[in-house]
Coordinates of C-alpha atoms and ligand atoms in Angstrom, one line a residue:
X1 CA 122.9 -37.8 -13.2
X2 CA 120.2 -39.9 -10.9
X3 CA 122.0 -40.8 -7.8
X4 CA 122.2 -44.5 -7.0
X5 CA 122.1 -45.9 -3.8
X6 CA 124.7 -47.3 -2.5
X7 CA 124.4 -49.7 0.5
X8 CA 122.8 -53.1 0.0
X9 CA 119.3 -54.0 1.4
X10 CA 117.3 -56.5 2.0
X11 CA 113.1 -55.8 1.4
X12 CA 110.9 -57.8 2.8
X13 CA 107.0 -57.6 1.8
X14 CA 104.7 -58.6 3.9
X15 CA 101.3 -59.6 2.4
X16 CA 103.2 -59.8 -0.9
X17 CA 100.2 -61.2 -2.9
X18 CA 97.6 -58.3 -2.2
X19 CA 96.7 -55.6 -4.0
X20 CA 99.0 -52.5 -2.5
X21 CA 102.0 -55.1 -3.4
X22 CA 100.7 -55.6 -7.1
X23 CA 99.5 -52.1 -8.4
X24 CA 101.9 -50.1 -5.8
X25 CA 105.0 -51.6 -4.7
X26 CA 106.3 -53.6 -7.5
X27 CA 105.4 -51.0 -10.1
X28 CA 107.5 -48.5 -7.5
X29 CA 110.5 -51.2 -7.7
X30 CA 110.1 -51.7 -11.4
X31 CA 110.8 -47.4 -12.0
X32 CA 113.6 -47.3 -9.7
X33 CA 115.2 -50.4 -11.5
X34 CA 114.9 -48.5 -14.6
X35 CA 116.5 -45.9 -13.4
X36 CA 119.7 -47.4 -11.9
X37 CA 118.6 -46.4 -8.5
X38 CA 119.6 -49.8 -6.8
X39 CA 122.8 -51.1 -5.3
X40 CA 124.5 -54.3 -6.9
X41 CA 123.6 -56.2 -3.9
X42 CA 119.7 -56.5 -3.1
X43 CA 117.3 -58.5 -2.4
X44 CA 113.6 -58.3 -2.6
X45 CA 111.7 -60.6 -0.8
X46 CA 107.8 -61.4 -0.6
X47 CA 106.9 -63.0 2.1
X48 CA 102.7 -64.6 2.1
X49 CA 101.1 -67.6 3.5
X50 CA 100.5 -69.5 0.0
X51 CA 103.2 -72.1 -1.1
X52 CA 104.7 -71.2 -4.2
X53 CA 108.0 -71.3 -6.0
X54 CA 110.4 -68.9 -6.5
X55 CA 109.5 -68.9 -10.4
X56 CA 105.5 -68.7 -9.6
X57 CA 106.1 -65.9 -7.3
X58 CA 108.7 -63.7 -10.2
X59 CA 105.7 -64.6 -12.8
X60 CA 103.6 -62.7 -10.4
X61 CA 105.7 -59.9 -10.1
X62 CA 106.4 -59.8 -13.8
X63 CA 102.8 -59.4 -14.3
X64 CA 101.9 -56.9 -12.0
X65 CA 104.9 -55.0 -13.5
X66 CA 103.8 -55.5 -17.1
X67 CA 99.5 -54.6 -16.0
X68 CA 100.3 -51.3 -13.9
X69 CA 103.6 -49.3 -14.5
X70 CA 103.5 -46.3 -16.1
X71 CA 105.5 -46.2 -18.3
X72 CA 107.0 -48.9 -21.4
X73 CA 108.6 -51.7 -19.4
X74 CA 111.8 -52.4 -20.6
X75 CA 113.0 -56.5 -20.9
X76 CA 116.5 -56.1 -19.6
X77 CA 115.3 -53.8 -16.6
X78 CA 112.7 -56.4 -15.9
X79 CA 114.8 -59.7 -16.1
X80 CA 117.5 -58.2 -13.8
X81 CA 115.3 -57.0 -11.6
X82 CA 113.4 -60.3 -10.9
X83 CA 117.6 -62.0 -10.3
X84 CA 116.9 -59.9 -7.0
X85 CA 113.7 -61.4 -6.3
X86 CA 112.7 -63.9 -3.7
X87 CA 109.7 -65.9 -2.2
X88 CA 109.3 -67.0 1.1
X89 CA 105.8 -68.6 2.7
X90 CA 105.1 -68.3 6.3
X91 CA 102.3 -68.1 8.7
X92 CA 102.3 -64.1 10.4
X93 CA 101.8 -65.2 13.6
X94 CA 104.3 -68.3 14.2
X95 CA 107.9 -67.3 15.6
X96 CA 109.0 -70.4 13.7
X97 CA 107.9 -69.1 10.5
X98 CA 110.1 -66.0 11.5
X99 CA 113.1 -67.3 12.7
X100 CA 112.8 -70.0 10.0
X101 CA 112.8 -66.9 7.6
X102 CA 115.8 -65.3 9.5
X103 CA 117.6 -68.4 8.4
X104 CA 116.5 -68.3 4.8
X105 CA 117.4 -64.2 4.5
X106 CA 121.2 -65.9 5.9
X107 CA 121.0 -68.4 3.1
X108 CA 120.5 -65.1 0.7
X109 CA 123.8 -62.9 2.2
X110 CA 125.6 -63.7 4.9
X111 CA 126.8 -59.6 5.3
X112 CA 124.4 -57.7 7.4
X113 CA 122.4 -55.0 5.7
X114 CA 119.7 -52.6 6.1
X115 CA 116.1 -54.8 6.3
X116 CA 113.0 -52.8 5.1
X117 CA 110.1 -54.6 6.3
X118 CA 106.7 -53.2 4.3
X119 CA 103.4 -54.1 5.9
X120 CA 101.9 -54.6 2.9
X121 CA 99.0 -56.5 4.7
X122 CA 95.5 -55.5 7.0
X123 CA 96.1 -53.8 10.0
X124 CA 94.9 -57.2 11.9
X125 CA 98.2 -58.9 11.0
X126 CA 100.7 -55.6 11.8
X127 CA 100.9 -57.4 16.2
X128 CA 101.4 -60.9 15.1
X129 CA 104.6 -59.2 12.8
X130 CA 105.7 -56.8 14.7
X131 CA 105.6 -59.3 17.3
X132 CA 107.6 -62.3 15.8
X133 CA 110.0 -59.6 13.7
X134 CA 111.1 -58.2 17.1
X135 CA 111.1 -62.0 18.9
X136 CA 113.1 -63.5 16.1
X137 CA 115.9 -61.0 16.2
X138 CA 119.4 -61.8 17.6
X139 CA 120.6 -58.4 17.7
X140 CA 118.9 -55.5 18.9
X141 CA 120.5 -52.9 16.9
X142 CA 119.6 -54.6 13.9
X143 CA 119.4 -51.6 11.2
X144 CA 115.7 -52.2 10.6
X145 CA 113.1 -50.1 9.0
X146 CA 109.2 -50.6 9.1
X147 CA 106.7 -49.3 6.5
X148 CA 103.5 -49.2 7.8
X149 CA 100.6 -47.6 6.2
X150 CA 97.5 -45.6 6.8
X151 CA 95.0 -46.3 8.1
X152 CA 96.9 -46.1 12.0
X153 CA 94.3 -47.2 13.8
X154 CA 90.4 -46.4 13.7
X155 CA 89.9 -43.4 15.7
X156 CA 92.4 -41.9 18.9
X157 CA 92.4 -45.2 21.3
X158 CA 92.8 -47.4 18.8
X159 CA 96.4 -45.4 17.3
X160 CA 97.3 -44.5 20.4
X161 CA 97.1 -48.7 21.7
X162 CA 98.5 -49.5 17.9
X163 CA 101.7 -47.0 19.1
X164 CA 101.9 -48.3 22.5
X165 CA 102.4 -51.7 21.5
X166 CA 104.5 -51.2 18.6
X167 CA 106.5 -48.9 21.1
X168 CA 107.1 -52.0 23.4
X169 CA 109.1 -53.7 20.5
X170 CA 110.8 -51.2 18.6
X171 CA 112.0 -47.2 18.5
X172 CA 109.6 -44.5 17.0
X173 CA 112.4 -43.7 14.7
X174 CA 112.5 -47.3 13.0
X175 CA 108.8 -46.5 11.9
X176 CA 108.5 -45.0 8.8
X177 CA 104.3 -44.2 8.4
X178 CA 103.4 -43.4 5.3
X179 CA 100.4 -42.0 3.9
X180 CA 100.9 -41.7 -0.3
X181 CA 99.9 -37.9 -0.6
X182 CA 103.1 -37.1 0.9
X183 CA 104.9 -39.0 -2.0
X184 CA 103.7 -36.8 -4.8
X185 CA 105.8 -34.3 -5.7
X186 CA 102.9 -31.7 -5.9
X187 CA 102.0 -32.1 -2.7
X188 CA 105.7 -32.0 -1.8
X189 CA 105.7 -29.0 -4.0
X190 CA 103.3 -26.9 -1.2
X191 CA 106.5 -26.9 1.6
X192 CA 109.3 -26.1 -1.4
X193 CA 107.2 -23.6 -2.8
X194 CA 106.4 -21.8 0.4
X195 CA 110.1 -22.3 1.6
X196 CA 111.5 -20.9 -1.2
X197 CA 108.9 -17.9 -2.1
X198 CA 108.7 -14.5 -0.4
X199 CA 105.9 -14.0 -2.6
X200 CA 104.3 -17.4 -1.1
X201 CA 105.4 -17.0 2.9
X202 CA 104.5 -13.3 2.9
X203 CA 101.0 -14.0 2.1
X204 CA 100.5 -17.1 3.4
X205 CA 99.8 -16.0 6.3
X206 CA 96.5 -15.9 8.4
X207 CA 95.9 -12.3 8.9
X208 CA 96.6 -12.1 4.6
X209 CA 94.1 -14.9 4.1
X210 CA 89.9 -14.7 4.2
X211 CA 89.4 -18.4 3.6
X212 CA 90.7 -21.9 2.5
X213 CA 89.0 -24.2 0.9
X214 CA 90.7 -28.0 0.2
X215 CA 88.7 -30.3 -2.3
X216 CA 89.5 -33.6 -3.3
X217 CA 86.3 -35.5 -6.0
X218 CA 86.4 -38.3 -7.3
X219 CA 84.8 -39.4 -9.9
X220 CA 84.8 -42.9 -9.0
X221 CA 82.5 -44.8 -6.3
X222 CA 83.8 -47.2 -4.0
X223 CA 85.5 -49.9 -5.6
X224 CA 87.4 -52.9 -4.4
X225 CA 87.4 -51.9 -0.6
X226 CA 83.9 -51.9 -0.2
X227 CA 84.7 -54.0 2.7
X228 CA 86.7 -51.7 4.2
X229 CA 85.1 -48.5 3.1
X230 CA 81.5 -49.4 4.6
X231 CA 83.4 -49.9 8.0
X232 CA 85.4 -46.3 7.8
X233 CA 83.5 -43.7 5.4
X234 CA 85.4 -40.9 4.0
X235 CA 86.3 -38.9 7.1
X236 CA 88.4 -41.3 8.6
X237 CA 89.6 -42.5 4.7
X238 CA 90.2 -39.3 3.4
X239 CA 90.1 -36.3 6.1
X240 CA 92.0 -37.7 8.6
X241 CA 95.4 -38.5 6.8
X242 CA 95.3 -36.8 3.6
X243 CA 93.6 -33.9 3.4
X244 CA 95.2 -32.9 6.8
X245 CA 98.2 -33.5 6.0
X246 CA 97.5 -31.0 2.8
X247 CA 96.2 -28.3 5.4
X248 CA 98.9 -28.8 7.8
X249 CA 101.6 -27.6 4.8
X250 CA 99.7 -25.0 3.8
X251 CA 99.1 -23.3 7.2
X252 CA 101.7 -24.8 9.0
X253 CA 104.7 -22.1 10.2
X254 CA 108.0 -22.7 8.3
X255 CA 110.8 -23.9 10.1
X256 CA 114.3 -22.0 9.5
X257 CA 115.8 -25.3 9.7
X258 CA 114.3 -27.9 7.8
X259 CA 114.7 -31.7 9.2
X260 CA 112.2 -34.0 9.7
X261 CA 111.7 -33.5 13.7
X262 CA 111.6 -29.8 12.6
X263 CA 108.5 -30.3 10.0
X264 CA 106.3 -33.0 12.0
X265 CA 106.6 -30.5 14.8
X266 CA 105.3 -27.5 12.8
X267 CA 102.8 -29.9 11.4
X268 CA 101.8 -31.2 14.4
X269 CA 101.2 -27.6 16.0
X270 CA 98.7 -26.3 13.2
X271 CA 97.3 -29.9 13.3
X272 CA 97.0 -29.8 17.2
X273 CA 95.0 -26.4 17.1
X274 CA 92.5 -27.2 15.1
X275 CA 88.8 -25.6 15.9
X276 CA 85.5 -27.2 15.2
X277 CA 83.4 -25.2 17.0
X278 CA 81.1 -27.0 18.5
X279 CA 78.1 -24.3 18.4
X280 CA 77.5 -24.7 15.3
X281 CA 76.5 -27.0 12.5
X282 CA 80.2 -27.0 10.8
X283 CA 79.4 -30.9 8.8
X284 CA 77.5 -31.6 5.7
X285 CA 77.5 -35.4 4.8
X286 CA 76.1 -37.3 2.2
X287 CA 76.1 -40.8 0.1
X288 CA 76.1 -41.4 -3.5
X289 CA 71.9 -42.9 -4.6
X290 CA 73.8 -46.4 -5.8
X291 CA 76.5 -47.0 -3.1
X292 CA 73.5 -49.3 -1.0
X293 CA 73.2 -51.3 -4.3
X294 CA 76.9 -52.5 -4.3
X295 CA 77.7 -55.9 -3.1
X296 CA 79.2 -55.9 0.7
X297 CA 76.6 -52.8 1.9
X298 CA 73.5 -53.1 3.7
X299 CA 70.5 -51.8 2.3
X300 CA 70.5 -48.9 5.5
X301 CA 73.7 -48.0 5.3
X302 CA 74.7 -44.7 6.7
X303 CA 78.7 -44.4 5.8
X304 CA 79.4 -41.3 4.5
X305 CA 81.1 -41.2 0.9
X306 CA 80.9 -37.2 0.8
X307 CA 82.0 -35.2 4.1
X308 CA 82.1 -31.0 4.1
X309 CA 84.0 -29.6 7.0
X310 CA 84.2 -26.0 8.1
X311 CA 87.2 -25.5 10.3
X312 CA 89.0 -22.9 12.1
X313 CA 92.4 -22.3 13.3
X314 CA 93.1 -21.6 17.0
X315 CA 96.0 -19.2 17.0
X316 CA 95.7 -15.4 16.6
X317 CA 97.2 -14.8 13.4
X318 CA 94.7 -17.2 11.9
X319 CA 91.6 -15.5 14.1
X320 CA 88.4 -16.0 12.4
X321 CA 89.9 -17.5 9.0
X322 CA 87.7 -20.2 8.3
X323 CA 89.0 -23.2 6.6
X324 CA 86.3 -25.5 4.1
X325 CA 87.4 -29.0 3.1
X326 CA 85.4 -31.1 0.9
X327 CA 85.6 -34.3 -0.5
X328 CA 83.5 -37.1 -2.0
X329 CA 83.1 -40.2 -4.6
X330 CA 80.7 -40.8 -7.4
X331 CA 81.2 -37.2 -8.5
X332 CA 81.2 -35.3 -11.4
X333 CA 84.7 -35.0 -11.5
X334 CA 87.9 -35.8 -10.5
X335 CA 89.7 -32.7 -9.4
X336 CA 92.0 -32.3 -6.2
X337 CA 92.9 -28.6 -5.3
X338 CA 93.6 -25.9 -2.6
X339 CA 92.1 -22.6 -3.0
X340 CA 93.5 -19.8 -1.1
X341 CA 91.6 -16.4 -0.9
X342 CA 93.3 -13.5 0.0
X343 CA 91.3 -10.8 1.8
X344 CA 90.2 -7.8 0.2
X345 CA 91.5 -4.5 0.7
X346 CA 88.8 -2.0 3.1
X347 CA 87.9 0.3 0.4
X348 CA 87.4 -2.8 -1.9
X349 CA 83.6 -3.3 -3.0
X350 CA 81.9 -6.0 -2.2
X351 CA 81.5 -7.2 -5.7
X352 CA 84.7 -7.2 -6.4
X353 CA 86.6 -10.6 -7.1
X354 CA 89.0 -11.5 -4.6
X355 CA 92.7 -12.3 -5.5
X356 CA 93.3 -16.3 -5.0
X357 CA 96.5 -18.7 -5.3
X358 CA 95.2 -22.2 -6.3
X359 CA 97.6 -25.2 -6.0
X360 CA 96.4 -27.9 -8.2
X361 CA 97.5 -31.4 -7.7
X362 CA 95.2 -33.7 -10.4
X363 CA 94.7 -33.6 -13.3
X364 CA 97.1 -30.7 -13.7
X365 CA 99.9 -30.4 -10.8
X366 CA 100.3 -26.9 -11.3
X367 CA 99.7 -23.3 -8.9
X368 CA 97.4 -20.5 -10.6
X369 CA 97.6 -16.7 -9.0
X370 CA 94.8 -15.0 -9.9
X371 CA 95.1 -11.3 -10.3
X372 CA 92.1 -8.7 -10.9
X373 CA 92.6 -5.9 -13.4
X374 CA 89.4 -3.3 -13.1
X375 CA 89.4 -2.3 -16.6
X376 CA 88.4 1.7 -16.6
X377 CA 85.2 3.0 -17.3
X378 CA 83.8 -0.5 -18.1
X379 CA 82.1 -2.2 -15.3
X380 CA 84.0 -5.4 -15.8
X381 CA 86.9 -7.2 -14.4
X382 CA 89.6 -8.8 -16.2
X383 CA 91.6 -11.7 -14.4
X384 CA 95.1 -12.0 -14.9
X385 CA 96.4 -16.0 -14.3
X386 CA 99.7 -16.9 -14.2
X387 CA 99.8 -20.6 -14.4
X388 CA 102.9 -23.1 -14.2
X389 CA 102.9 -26.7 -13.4
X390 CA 104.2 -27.9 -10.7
X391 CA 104.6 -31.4 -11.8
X392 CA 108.2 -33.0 -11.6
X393 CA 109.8 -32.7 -14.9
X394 CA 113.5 -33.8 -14.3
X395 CA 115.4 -36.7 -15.0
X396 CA 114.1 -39.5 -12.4
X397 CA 110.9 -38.6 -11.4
X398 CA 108.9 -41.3 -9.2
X399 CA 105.6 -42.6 -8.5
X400 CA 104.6 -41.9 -5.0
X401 CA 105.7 -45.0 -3.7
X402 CA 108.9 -45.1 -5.4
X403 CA 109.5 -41.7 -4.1
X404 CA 108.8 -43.2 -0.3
X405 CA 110.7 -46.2 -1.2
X406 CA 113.7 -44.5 -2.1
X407 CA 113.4 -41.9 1.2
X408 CA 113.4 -45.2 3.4
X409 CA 116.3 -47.2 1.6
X410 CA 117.6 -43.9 2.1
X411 CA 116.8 -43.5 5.6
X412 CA 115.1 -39.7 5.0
X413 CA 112.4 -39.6 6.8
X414 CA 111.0 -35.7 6.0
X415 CA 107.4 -37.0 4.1
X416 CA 106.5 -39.4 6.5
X417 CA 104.7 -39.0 9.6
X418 CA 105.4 -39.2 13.2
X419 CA 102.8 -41.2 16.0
X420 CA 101.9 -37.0 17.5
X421 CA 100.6 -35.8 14.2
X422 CA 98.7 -39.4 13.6
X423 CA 97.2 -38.7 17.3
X424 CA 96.0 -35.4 16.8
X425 CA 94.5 -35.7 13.5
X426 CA 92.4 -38.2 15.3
X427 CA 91.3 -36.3 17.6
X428 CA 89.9 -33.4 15.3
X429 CA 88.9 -36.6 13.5
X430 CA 86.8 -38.1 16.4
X431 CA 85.2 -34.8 17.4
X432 CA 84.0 -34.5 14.0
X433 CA 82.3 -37.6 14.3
X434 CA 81.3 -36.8 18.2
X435 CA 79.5 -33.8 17.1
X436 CA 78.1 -35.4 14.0
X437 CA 76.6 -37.4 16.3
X438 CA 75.3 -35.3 19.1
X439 CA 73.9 -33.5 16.3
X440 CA 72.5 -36.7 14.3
X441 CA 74.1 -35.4 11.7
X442 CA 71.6 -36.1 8.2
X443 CA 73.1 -38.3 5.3
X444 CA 72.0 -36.6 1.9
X445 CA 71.8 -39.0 -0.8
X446 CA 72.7 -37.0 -3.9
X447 CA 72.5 -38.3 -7.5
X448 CA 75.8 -40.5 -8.9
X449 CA 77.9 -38.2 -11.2
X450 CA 76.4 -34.9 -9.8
X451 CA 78.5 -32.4 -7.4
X452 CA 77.2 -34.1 -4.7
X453 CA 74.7 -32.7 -1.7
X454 CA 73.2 -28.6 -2.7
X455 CA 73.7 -28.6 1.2
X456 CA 77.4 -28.4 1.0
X457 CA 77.0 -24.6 -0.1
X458 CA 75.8 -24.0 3.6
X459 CA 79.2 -24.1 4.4
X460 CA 81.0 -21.3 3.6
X461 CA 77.7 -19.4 3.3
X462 CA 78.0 -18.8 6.8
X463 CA 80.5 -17.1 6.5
X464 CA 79.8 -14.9 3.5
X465 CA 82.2 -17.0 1.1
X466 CA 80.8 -19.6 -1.4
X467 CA 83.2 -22.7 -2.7
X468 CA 85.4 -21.9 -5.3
X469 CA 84.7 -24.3 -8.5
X470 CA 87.9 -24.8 -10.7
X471 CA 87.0 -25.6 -14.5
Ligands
NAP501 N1 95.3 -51.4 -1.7 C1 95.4 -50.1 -1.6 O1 95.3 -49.3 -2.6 C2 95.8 -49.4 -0.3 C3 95.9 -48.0 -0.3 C4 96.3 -47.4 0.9 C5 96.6 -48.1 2.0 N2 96.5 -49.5 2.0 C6 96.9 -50.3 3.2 O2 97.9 -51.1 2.8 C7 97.8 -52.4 3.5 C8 97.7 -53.5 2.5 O3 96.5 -53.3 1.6 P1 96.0 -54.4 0.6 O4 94.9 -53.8 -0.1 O5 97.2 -54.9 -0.2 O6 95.5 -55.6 1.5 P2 94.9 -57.0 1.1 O7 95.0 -57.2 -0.4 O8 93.6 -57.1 1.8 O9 95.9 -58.0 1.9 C9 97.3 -58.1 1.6 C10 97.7 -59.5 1.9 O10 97.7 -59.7 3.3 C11 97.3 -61.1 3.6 N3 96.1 -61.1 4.4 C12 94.9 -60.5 4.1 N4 94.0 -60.6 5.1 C13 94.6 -61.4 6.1 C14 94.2 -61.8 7.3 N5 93.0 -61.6 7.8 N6 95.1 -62.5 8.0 C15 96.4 -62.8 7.6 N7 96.8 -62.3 6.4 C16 95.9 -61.6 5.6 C17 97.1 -61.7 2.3 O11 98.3 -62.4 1.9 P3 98.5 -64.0 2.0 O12 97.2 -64.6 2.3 O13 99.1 -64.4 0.7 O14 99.5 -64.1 3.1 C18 96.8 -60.6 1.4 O15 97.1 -60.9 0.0 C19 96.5 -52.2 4.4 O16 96.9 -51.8 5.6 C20 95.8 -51.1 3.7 O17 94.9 -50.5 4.5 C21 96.1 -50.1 0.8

């Protein structure tokens, strides 16, 4: 049976007309409605500068629940669902707007209840909220939670000033910073797998392992946020958040005891010794041939929308393992994957395949172990796969955000992350770019649809190794 929860909430989305609100959050709300996941007492409550009625704004929600859930939306689910819904219009940065809204969430319930407040809104309005939300309180022990996503912050200064401040007005542990990839259950599969897998942990395990590779292509270019893309590029977009975050369960140690202080700390120590060895050339960057033609980016553009990093690990067990990530738009395919290769035995020829474990996470959430058979007498290798998905397949399975949702109303906070881990992905992040730049790093324009720049290859040539394509 799905467990329901069972103390009242109020949710409060901020920036409740933009996009993540629309195709994310009330999609989320709409699959844990449907699967009697809420307490009788709720309220949802968007909260956006426009005027509108409380009818105009449940239309809206109604629409974005009909145009982008998953799954075959269900009239009775729907119409109860919008009872709990609200509309409030405000300016972020007036305390009167705030404590005026105070006063309307009163009208709503006078009993005091958890308050989720989602920052569903550009990280230019997250001071003039966090501000007035912490102003506009009466009590400071308020049970209040705050969802804030990635991007924290623009490189290490700017996430370090963005944690300060936030800091000054409430506790790290009423932040819950989320970054998606940690809502999918294939990714959450890496830790469970590894936790609950001799087979996994025993090999897992630097001195087992000749080489990672992590790859993440997409198949689309830049859409929507071009505006926001042009100012980034794909390291800080995709490398700094997600794709470490992927590496840091996969290498990270395993904690006996599993909480989440326990986990961001393991993360955070893999994250935290990170190598980029500044000697050599460890960065191949390109740009998709049409990205200059969109609308929103100049004609000289030099954001990157495919980064190849070559990476090592500085602890002894992981001595000389190099690790490859790769990941780009406008590419021949979408495919996001980890490939582990194990190391070959000494009196292995060089020829010889190498045992791998691949964890696949789109389109197919499922882990492959590859296995070589040497077939007798015939000069050819035979490779044995055992392949099972990893995708959830019980009762009550969730889209990322519903998953993260339901943590916070919850109050878990294992798959989010904590201000350290944010800091020191930045900083592997911003020596990247440092030596990118000391190096003047060149941008290779490669074809739309192809697998992006040949240069990429140099990568783990250098180290004997060449990237492992999954068809
Ligand atoms: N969209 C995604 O797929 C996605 C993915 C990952 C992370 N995120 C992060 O999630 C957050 C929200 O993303 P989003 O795409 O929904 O943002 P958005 O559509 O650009 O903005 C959300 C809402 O914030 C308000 N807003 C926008 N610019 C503002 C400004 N300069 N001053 C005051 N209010 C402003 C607007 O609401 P009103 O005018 O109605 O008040 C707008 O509808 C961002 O931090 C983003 O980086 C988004």
């Amino acid at each position: 049976m799905i467990p329901k929860l069972k103390k009242s909430f109020i949710l409060t989305i901020f920036g409740a007309s933009g996009d993540l609100a629309k195709i994310k959050i009330f999609p989320a709300l709409y699959t844990l409605a449907r699967q009697g996941r809420f307490p009788q007492n709720y309220f949802i409550v968007g909260f956006a500068r426009s005027e509108k009625t409380q009818d105009e704004f449940r239309k809206e929600v109604e629409k974005s629940i009909q145009e982008y859930t998953n799954e075959n939306v269900k009239p009775s689910v729907l119409k109860e669902l919008l009872s709990h819904v609200h509309y409030f219009s405000g300016q972020y940065n007036e305390l009167k707007s705030f404590q005026e809204y105070r006063t309307f969430l009163k009208s709503l319930s006078k009993k005091e209840m958890s308050h989720i407040a989602y920052f569903s809104v550009p990280p230019v309005v997250f001071h003039p909220i966090i501000t007035n939300l912490s102003k506009s309180r009466k009590n400071k022990n308020e049970d209040i939670r705050l969802v804030i996503e990635k991007p924290f912050g623009h490189d290490y200064k700017s996430a370090e000033a963005l944690f300060h401040y936030v800091s000054e007005h409430f506790g790290e542990e009423q932040f819950y910073l989320l970054d998606h990839y940690l809502g999918k259950s294939s990714v959450q599969s890496i830790l469970n797998m590894r936790r609950s897998n001799r087979i996994l942990s025993n090999i897992i395990r630097g001195s087992e392992i000749a080489n990672i590779q992590i790859t993440a292509l997409e198949e689309v270019g830049v859409q929507h946020r071009i505006g926001y893309f042009e100012h980034v590029g794909i390291v800080r977009d995709m490398i700094q958040s997600h794709l470490l975050q992927i590496f840091a369960l996969t290498t990270m140690t395993i904690p006996n005891k599993l909480s989440s202080e326990s986990l961001k700390r393991e993360k955070n120590n893999v994250i935290e010794a990170i190598d980029c060895p500044a000697e050599d050339d460890n960065v191949v960057l390109g740009q998709y041939k049409s990205y200059r033609s969109q609308e929103g980016v100049k004609k000289t553009s030099t954001t990157e929308t495919f980064a190849a990093v070559r990476m090592f690990i500085d602890k002894e067990n992981w001595y000389k393992v190099p690790i490859y990530i790769r990941t780009g738009k406008k590419l021949h395919e979408k495919h996001t994957y980890i490939s582990i290769e194990l190391k070959k035995f000494p009196f292995q020829d060089e020829k010889e395949q190498p045992n791998r474990i691949i964890i696949e996470f789109h389109p197919e959430p499922r882990i492959n172990i590859e296995l070589v058979n040497l077939q007798e007498g015939v000069s050819r290798y035979q490779s044995i796969t055992t392949a099972d998905s990893i995708a959830c397949n019980i009762d009550g399975c969730l889209p990322e955000h519903g998953s993260l949702l339901l943590d916070v109303l919850d109050g878990k906070r294992l798959h989010f992350l904590s201000f350290s881990e944010i800091l020191s992905a930045w900083r592997v992040v911003d020596e990247m770019k440092m030596l990118m730049k000391e190096r003047c790093s060149k941008l290779y324009r490669y074809e739309d649809g192809s697998e992006g720049p040949k240069e990429q290859h140099r990568l783990p040539r250098m180290d004997g190794f060449e990237w492992y394509d999954l068809h």
